Tab-separated table of C-alpha atoms and ligand atoms in Angstrom:
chain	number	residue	atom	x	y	z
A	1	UNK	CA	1.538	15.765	-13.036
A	2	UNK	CA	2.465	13.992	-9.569
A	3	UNK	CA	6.387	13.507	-8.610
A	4	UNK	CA	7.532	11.872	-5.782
A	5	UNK	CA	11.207	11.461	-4.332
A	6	UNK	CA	12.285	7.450	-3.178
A	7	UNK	CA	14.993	6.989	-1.324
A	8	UNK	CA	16.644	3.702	-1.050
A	9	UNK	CA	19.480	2.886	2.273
A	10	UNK	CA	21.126	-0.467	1.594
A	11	UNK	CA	22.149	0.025	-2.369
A	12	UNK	CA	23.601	3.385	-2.110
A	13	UNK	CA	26.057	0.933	0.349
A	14	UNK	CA	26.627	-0.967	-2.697
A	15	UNK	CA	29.971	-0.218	-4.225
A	16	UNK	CA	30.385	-1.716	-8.460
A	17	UNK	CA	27.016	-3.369	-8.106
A	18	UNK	CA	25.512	-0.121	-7.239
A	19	UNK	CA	23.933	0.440	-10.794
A	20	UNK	CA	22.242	-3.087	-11.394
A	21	UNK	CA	20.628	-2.754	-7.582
A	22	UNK	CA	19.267	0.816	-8.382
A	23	UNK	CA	18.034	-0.302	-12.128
A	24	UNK	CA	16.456	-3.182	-10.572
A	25	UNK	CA	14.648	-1.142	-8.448
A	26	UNK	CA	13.252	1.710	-11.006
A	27	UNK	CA	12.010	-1.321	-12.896
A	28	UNK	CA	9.955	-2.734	-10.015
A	29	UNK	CA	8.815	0.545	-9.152
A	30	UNK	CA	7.310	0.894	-12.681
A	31	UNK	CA	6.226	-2.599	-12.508
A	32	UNK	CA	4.089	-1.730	-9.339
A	33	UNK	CA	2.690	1.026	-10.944
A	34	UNK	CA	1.820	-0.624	-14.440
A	35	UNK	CA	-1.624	-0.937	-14.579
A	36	UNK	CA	-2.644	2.697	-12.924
A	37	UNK	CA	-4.160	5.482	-15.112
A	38	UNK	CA	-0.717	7.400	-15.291
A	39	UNK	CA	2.089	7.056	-17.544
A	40	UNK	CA	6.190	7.419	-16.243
A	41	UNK	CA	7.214	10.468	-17.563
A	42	UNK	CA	10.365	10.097	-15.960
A	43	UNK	CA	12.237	8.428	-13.423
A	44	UNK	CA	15.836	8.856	-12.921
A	45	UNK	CA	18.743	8.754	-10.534
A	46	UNK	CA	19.970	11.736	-9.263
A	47	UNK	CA	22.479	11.811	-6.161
A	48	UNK	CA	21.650	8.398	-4.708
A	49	UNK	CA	17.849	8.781	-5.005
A	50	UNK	CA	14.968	8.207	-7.829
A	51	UNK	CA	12.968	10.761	-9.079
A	52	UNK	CA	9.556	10.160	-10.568
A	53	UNK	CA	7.120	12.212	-12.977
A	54	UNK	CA	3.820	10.795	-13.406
A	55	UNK	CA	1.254	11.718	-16.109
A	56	UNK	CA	-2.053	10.951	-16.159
A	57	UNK	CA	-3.058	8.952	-19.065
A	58	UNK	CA	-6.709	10.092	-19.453
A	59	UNK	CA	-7.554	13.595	-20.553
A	60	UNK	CA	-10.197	14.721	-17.613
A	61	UNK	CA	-7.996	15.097	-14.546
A	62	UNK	CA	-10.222	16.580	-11.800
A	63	UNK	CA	-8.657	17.067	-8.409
A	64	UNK	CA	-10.194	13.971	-7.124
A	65	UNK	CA	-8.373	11.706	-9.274
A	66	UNK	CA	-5.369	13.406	-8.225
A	67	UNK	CA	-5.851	12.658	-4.789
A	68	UNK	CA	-7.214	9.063	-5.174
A	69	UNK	CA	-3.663	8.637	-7.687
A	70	UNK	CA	-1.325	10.271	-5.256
A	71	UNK	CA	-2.992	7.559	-2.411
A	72	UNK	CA	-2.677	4.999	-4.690
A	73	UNK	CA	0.645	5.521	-5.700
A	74	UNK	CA	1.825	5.902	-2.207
A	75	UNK	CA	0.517	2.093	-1.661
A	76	UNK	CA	2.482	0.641	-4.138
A	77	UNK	CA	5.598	2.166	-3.157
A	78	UNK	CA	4.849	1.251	0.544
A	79	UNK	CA	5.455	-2.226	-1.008
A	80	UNK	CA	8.269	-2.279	-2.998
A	81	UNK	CA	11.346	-3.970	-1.271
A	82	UNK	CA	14.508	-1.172	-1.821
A	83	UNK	CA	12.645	1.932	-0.820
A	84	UNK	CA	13.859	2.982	2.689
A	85	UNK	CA	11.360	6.139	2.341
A	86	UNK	CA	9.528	8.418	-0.316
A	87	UNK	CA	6.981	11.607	-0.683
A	88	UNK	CA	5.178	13.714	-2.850
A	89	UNK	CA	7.541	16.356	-3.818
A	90	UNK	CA	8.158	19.276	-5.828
A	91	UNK	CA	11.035	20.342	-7.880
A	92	UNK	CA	12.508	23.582	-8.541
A	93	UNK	CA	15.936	24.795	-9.528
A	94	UNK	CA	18.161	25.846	-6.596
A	95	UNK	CA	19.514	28.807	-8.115
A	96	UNK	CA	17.925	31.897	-6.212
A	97	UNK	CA	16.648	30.756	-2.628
A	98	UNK	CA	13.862	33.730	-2.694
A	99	UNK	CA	12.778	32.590	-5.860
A	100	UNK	CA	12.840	28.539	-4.176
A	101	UNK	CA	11.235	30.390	-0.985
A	102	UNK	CA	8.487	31.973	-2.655
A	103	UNK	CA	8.046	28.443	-4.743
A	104	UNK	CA	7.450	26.593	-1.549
A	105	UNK	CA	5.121	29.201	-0.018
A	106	UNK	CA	3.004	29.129	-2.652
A	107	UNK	CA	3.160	25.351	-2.758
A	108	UNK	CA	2.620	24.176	0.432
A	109	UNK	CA	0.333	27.432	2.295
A	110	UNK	CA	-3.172	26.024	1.243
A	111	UNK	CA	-2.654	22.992	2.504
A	112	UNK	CA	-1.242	24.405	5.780
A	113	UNK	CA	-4.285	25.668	8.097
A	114	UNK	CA	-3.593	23.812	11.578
A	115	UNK	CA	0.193	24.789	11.394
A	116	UNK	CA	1.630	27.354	13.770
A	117	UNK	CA	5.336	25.859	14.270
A	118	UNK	CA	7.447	24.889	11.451
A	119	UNK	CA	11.187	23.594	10.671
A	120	UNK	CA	13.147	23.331	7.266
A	121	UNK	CA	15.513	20.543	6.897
A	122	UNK	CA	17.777	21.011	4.171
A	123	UNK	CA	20.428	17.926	2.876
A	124	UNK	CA	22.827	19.375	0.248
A	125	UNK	CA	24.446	16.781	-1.496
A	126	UNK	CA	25.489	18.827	-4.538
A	127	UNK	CA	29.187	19.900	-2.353
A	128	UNK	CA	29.567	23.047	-4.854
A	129	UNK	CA	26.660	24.962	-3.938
A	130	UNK	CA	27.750	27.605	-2.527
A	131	UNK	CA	25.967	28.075	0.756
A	132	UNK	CA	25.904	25.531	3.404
A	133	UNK	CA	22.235	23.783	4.660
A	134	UNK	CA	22.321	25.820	7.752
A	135	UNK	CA	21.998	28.452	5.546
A	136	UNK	CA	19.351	27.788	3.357
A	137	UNK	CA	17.487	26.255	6.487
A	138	UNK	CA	17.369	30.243	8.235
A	139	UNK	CA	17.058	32.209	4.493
A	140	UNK	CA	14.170	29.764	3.553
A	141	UNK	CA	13.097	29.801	7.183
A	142	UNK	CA	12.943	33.497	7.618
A	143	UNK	CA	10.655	33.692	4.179
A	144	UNK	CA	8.378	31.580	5.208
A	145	UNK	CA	8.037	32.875	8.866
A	146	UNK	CA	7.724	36.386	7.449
A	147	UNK	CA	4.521	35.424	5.388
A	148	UNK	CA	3.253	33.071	7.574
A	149	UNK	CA	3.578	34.334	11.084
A	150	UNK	CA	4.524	30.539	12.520
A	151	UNK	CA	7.231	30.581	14.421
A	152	UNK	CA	10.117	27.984	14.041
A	153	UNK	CA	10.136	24.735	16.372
A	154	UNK	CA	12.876	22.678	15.451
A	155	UNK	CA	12.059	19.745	17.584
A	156	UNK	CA	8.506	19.244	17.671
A	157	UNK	CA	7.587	21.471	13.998
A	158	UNK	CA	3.469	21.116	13.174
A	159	UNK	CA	4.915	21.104	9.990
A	160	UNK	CA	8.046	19.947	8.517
A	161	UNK	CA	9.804	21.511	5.074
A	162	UNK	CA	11.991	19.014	4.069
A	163	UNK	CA	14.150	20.381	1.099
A	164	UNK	CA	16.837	18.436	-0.922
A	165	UNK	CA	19.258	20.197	-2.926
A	166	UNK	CA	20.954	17.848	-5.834
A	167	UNK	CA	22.606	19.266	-8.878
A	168	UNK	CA	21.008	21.669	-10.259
A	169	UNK	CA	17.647	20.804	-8.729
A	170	UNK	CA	15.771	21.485	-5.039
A	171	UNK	CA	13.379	19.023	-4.341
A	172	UNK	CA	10.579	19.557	-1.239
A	173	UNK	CA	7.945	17.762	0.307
A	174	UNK	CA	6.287	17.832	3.982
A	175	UNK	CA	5.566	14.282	4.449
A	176	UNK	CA	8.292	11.473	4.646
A	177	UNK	CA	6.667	7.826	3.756
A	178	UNK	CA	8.539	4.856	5.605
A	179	UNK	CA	8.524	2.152	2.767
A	180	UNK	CA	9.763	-1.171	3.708
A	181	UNK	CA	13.448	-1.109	3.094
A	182	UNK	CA	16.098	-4.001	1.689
A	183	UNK	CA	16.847	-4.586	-1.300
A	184	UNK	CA	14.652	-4.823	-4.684
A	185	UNK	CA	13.492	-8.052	-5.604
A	186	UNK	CA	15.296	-9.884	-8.375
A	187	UNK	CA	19.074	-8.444	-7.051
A	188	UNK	CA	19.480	-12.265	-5.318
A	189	UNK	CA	18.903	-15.599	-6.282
A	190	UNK	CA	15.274	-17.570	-6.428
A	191	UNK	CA	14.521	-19.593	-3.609
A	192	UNK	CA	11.778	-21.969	-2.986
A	193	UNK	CA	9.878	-21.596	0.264
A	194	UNK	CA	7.894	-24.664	1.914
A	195	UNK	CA	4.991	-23.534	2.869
A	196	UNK	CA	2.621	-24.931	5.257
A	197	UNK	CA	-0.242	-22.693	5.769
A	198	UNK	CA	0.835	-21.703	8.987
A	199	UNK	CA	1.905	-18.414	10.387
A	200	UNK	CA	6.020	-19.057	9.830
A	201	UNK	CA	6.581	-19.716	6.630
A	202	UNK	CA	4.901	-16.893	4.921
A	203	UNK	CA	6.507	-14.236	6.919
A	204	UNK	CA	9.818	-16.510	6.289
A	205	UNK	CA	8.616	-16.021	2.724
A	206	UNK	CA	8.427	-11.955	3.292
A	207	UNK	CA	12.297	-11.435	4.618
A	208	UNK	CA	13.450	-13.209	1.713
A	209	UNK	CA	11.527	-11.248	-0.664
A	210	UNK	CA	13.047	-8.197	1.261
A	211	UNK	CA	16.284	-9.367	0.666
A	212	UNK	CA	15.907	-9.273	-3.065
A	213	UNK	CA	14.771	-13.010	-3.787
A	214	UNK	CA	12.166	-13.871	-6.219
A	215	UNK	CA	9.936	-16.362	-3.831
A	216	UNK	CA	8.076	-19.768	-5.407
A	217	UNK	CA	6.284	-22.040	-3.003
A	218	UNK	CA	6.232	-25.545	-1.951
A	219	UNK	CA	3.638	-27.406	-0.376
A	220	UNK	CA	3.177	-30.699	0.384
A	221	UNK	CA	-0.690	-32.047	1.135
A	222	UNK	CA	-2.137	-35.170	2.107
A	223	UNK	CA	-5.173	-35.717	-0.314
A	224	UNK	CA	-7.097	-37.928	-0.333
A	225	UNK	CA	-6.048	-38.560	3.007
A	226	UNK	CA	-7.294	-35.316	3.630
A	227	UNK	CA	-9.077	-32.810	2.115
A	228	UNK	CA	-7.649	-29.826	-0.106
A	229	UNK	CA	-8.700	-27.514	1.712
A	230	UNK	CA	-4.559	-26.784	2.855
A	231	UNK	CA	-3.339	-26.093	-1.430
A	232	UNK	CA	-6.515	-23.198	-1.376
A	233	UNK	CA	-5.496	-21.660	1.543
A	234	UNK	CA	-2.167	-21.792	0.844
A	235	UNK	CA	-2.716	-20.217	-3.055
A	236	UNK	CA	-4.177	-17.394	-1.209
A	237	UNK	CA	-1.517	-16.732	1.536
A	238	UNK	CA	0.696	-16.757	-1.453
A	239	UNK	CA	-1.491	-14.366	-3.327
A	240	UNK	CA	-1.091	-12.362	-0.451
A	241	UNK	CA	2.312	-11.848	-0.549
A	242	UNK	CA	2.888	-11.666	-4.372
A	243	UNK	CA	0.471	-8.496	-4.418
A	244	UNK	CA	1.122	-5.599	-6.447
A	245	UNK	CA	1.533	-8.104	-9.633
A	246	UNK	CA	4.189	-10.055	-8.567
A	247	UNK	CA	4.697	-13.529	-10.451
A	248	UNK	CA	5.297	-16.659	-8.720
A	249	UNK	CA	4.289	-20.588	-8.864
A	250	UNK	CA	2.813	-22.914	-6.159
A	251	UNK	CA	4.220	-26.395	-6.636
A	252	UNK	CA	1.782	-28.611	-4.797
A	253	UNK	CA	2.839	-32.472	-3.813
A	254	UNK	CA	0.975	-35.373	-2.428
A	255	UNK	CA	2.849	-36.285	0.781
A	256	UNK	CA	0.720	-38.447	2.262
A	257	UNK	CA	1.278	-42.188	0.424
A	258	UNK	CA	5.262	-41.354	1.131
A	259	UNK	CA	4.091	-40.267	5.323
A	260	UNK	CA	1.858	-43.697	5.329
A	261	UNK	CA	5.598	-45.751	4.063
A	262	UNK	CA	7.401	-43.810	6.714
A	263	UNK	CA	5.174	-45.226	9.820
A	264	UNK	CA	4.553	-48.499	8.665
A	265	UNK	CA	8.454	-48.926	8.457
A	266	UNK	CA	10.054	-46.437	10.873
A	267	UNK	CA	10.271	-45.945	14.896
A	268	UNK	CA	7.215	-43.402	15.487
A	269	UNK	CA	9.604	-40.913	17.055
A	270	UNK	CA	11.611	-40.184	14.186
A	271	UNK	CA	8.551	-39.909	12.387
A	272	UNK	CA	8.699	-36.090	11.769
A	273	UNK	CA	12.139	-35.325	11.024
A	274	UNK	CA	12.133	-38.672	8.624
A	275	UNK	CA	9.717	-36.639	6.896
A	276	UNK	CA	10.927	-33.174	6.937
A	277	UNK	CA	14.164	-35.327	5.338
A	278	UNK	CA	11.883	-36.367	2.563
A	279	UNK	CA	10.146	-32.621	1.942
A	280	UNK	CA	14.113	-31.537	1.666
A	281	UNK	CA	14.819	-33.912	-0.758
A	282	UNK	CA	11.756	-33.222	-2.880
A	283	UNK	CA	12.110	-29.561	-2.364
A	284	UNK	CA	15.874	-30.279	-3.670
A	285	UNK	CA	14.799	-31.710	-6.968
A	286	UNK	CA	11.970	-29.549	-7.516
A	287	UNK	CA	14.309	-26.467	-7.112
A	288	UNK	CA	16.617	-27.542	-9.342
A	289	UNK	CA	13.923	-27.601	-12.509
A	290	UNK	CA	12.706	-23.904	-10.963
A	291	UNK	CA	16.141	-22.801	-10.776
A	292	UNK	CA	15.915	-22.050	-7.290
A	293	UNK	CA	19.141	-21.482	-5.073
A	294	UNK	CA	18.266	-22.208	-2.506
A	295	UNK	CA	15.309	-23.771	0.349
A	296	UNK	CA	13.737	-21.422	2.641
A	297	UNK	CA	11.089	-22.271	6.065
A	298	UNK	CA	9.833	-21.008	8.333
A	299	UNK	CA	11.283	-22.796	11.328
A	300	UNK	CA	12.441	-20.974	14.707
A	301	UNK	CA	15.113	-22.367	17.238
A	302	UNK	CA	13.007	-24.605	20.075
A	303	UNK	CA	9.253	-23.765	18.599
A	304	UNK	CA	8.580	-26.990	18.495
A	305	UNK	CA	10.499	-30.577	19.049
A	306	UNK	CA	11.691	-30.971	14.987
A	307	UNK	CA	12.766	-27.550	15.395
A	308	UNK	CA	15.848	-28.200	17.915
A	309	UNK	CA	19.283	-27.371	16.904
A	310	UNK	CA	19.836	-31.184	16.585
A	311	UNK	CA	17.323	-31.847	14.681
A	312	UNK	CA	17.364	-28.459	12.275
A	313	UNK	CA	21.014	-30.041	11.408
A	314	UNK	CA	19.470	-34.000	10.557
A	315	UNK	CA	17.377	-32.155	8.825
A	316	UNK	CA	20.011	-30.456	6.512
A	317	UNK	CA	21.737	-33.158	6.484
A	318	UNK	CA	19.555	-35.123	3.730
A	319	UNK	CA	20.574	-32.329	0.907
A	320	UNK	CA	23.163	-30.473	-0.382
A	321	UNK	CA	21.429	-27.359	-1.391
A	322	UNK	CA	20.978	-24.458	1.821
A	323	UNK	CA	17.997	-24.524	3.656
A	324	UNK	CA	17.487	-21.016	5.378
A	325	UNK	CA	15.445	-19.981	7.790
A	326	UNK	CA	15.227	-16.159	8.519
A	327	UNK	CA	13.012	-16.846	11.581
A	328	UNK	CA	15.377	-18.445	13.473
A	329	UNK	CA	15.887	-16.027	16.333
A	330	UNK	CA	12.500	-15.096	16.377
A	331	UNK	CA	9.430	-16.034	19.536
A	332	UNK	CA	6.487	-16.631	18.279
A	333	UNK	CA	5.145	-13.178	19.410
A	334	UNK	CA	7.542	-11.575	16.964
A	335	UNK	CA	6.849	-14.013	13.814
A	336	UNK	CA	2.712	-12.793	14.829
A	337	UNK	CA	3.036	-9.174	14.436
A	338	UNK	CA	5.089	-9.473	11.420
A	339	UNK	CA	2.441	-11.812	9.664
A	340	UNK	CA	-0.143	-9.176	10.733
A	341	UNK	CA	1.804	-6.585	9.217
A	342	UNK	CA	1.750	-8.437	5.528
A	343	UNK	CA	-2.072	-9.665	5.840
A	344	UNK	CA	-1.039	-13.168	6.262
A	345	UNK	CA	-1.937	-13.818	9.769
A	346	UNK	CA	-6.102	-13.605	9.183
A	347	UNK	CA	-5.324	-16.375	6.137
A	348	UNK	CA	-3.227	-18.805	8.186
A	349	UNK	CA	-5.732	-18.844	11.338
A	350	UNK	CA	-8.222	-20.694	9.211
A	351	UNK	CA	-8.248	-24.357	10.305
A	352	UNK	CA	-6.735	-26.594	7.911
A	353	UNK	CA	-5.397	-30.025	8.266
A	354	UNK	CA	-1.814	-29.717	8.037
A	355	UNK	CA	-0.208	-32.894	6.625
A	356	UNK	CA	2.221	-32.942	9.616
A	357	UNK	CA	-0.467	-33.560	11.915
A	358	UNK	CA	-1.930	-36.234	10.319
A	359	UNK	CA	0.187	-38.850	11.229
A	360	UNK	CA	1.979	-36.885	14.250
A	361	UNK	CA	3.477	-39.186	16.281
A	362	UNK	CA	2.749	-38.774	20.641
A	363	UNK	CA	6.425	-38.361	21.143
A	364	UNK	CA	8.553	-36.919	18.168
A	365	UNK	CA	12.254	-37.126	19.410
A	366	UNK	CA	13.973	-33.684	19.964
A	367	UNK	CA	17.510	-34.410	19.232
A	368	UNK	CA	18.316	-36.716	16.651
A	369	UNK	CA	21.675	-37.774	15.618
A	370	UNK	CA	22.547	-38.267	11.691
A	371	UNK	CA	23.296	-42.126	12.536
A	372	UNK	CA	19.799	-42.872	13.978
A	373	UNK	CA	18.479	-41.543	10.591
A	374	UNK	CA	20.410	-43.153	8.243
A	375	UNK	CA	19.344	-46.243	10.130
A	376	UNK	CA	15.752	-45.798	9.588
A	377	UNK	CA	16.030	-44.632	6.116
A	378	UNK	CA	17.656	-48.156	5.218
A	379	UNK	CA	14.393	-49.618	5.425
A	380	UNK	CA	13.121	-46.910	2.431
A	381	UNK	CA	13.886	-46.742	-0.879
A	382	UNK	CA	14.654	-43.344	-1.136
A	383	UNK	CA	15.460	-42.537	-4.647
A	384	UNK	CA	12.137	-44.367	-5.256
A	385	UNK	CA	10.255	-42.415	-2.903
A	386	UNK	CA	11.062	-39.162	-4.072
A	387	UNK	CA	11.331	-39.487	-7.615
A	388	UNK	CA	7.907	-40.585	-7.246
A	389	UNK	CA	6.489	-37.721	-4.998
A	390	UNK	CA	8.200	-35.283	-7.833
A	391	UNK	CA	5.892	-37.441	-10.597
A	392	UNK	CA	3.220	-35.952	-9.010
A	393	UNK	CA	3.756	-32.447	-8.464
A	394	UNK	CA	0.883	-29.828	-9.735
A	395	UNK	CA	2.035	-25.725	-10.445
A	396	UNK	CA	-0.341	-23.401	-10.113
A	397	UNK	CA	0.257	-20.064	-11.545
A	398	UNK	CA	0.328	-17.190	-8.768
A	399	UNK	CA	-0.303	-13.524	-10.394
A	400	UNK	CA	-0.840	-11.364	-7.822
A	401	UNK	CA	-3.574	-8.432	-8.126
A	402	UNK	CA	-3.325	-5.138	-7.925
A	403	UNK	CA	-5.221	-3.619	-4.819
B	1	LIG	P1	4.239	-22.881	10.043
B	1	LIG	O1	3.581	-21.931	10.959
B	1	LIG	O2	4.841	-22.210	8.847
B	1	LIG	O3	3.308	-23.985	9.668
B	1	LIG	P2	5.168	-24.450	12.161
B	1	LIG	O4	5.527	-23.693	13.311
B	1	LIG	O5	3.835	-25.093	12.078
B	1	LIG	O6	5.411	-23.532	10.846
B	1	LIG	P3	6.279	-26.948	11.437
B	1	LIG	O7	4.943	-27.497	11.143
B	1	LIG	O8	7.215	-27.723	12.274
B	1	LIG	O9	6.293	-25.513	12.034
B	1	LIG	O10	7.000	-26.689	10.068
B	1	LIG	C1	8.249	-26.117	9.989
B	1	LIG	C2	8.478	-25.633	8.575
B	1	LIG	O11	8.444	-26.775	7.676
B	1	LIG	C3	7.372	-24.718	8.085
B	1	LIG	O12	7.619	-23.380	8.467
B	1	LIG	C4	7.461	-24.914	6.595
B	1	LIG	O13	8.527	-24.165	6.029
B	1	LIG	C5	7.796	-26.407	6.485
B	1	LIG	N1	6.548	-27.193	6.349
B	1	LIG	C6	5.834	-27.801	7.303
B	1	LIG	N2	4.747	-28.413	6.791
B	1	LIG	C7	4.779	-28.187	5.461
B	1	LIG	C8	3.935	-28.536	4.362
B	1	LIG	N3	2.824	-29.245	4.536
B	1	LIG	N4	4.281	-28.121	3.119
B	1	LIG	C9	5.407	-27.381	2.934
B	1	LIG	N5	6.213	-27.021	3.925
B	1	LIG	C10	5.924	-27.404	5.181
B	2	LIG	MG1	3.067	-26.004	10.283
């Protein structure tokens, strides 16, 4: 058997809510781990944290597959929004601290050779237990410096004991795992994300999903204007970001017969935001069959000339449903390493012709006003126009694999 210990921040905030946020996490957590050769013993709450038994599911169990499952299960929960941190733990009852001493000893000493400083670091959160986690820190402390011989470093420790003590239970580990942190998906409403195929919108796509929103994606192409080469690359960027199983669709729509109305009948520097105004209102109607709450992009104050404040509000103007846009306040720098982080950023360097470019006019305006729009949107029949675009929308099925 492997355990581990997960720790979420944000829902042990949550006050009534508190039990749907932490159920919706222990069922993405066994999600993640579906398809592995180990079956979920158990995995409860206890004290604000999750605790998780793992059995293996085949009958030969040499150490190696231990290893290669305790790695693998460490990846998964490195991606599962809600988990501010985990480890591989033990458990042992708390009642007699020799007994828990000589448990840990024996526990973590093989696996111990380069140490020669240690700490313990106990958090009590059961408030009867009758000694305090200063306590336990110099009792366990003095055990294991007494067979060891390494002497105690409490700032810069070779090794770290961290020990929890909840209920009836002590739970230990050496090694803390960061996991991503917010809140599990599927605690917030859908949204749909447009998505280009450049670097913004699929880290846009990533806060979102850490903030406990199932994703679905938008794009809009300009075939046969162009070639497909944008819907691929954009199936795999959102691949990318629904792995570890995750189910989503890709809604892909022709834009470019509705961009080719929009310059023959419009001033060419209103060009972009006239069609931004038309991806909303597609976007709109599209999220309203995929129950989607809300739109989400990946635009950033002053990145480029649509992407004023004047022109983010024309822009908003042409629906009623929210469009967000996490990146806002971030440079371009920032938006980078984050899109490195989630594998995205090798996917969207690939050249592709974006349908934006096509068509770009020399001088988009940067601050449009809402009367200068609704001006050059009288020449368009908009209800037309869009009802049409939403004829010819194609969803592709995005089932993301497990590493
Ligand atoms: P990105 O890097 O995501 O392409 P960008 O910096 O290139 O963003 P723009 O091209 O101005 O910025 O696009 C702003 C936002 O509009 C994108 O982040 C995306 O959400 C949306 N968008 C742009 N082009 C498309 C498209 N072809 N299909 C769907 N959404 C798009
Ligand atoms: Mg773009």
């Amino acid at each position: 058997m492997i355990a581990f210990v997960l720790h979420y921040h944000e829902i042990a905030l949550k006050g009534k809510n508190r039990a749907f946020f932490e159920n919706k996490l222990m069922e993405n957590v066994r999600f993640a781990l579906q398809d592995l050769p180990l079956r979920v013993e158990r995995l409860q709450k206890i004290q604000s944290r999750l605790w998780l038994e793992l059995l293996p599911t085949q009958k030969e169990t040499p150490a190696a597959f231990w290893k290669e499952m305790r790695t693998r299960v460490q990846e998964r929960l490195g991606r599962v929004p809600g988990l501010a941190n985990f480890a591989f733990a033990h458990r042992e009852s708390n009642r007699c601290l020799d007994t828990l001493a000589a448990k840990i000893w024996q526990t973590i000493s093989p696996a111990t050779t380069e140490v020669s400083s240690f700490a313990v670091e106990t958090k009590r959160s059961s408030k009867n237990y009758p000694r305090t986690s200063v306590q336990i820190n110099s009792h366990i402390g003095a055990y294991i410096q007494q067979k060891s011989g390494w002497k105690v470093d409490l700032t810069r420790p070779d090794l770290r004991i961290f020990l929890e003590i909840v209920g009836e239970n002590a739970l230990f580990y050496t090694e803390k795992i960061p996991g991503i942190g917010g809140l599990p998906i599927g605690v917030s409403a859908p949204v749909l994300c447009l998505i280009s195929g450049g670097i913004d919108s699929p880290v846009a796509a990533y806060l979102m999903m850490k903030r406990g929103c199932p994703v679905q994606f938008l794009h809009f192409h300009s075939f046969p204007f162009t070639t497909k080469a944008s819907v691929e690359k954009v199936e795999q960027i959102a691949l990318q970001l629904c792995q570890h199983r995750l189910q989503s669709k890709l809604y892909s729509v022709p834009f470019g017969e509705l961009q080719r109305t929009i310059v023959a009948q419009t001033p060419p520097p209103l060009r972009v935001i006239l069609y931004r105004r038309f991806m909303m209102r597609i976007a709109e109607k599209l999220a309203q069959t995929a129950n989607c709450k809300a739109l989400l992009t990946g635009e950033s104050i002053g990145q480029v000339a649509s992407q004023t404040i004047e022109n983010l509000t024309t822009i908003q103007n042409a629906v009623q449903i929210p469009i967000l846009r996490p990146l806002v306040g971030l440079d371009k720098d920032e938006i980078t390493r984050y899109a490195k982080k989630i594998g995205t950023y090798e996917i969207s360097l690939e050249p592709h012709q974006d349908c934006c470019s096509y068509l770009m006019p020399a001088h988009p305006a940067t601050r449009t006003t809402p009367e200068q729009l609704r001006k050059a949107e009288n020449a368009l029949d908009i209800e037309e126009l869009v009802k049409r675009a939403c004829q010819q929308v194609e969803i592709l099925p995005i089932s993301g694999q497990a590493p």
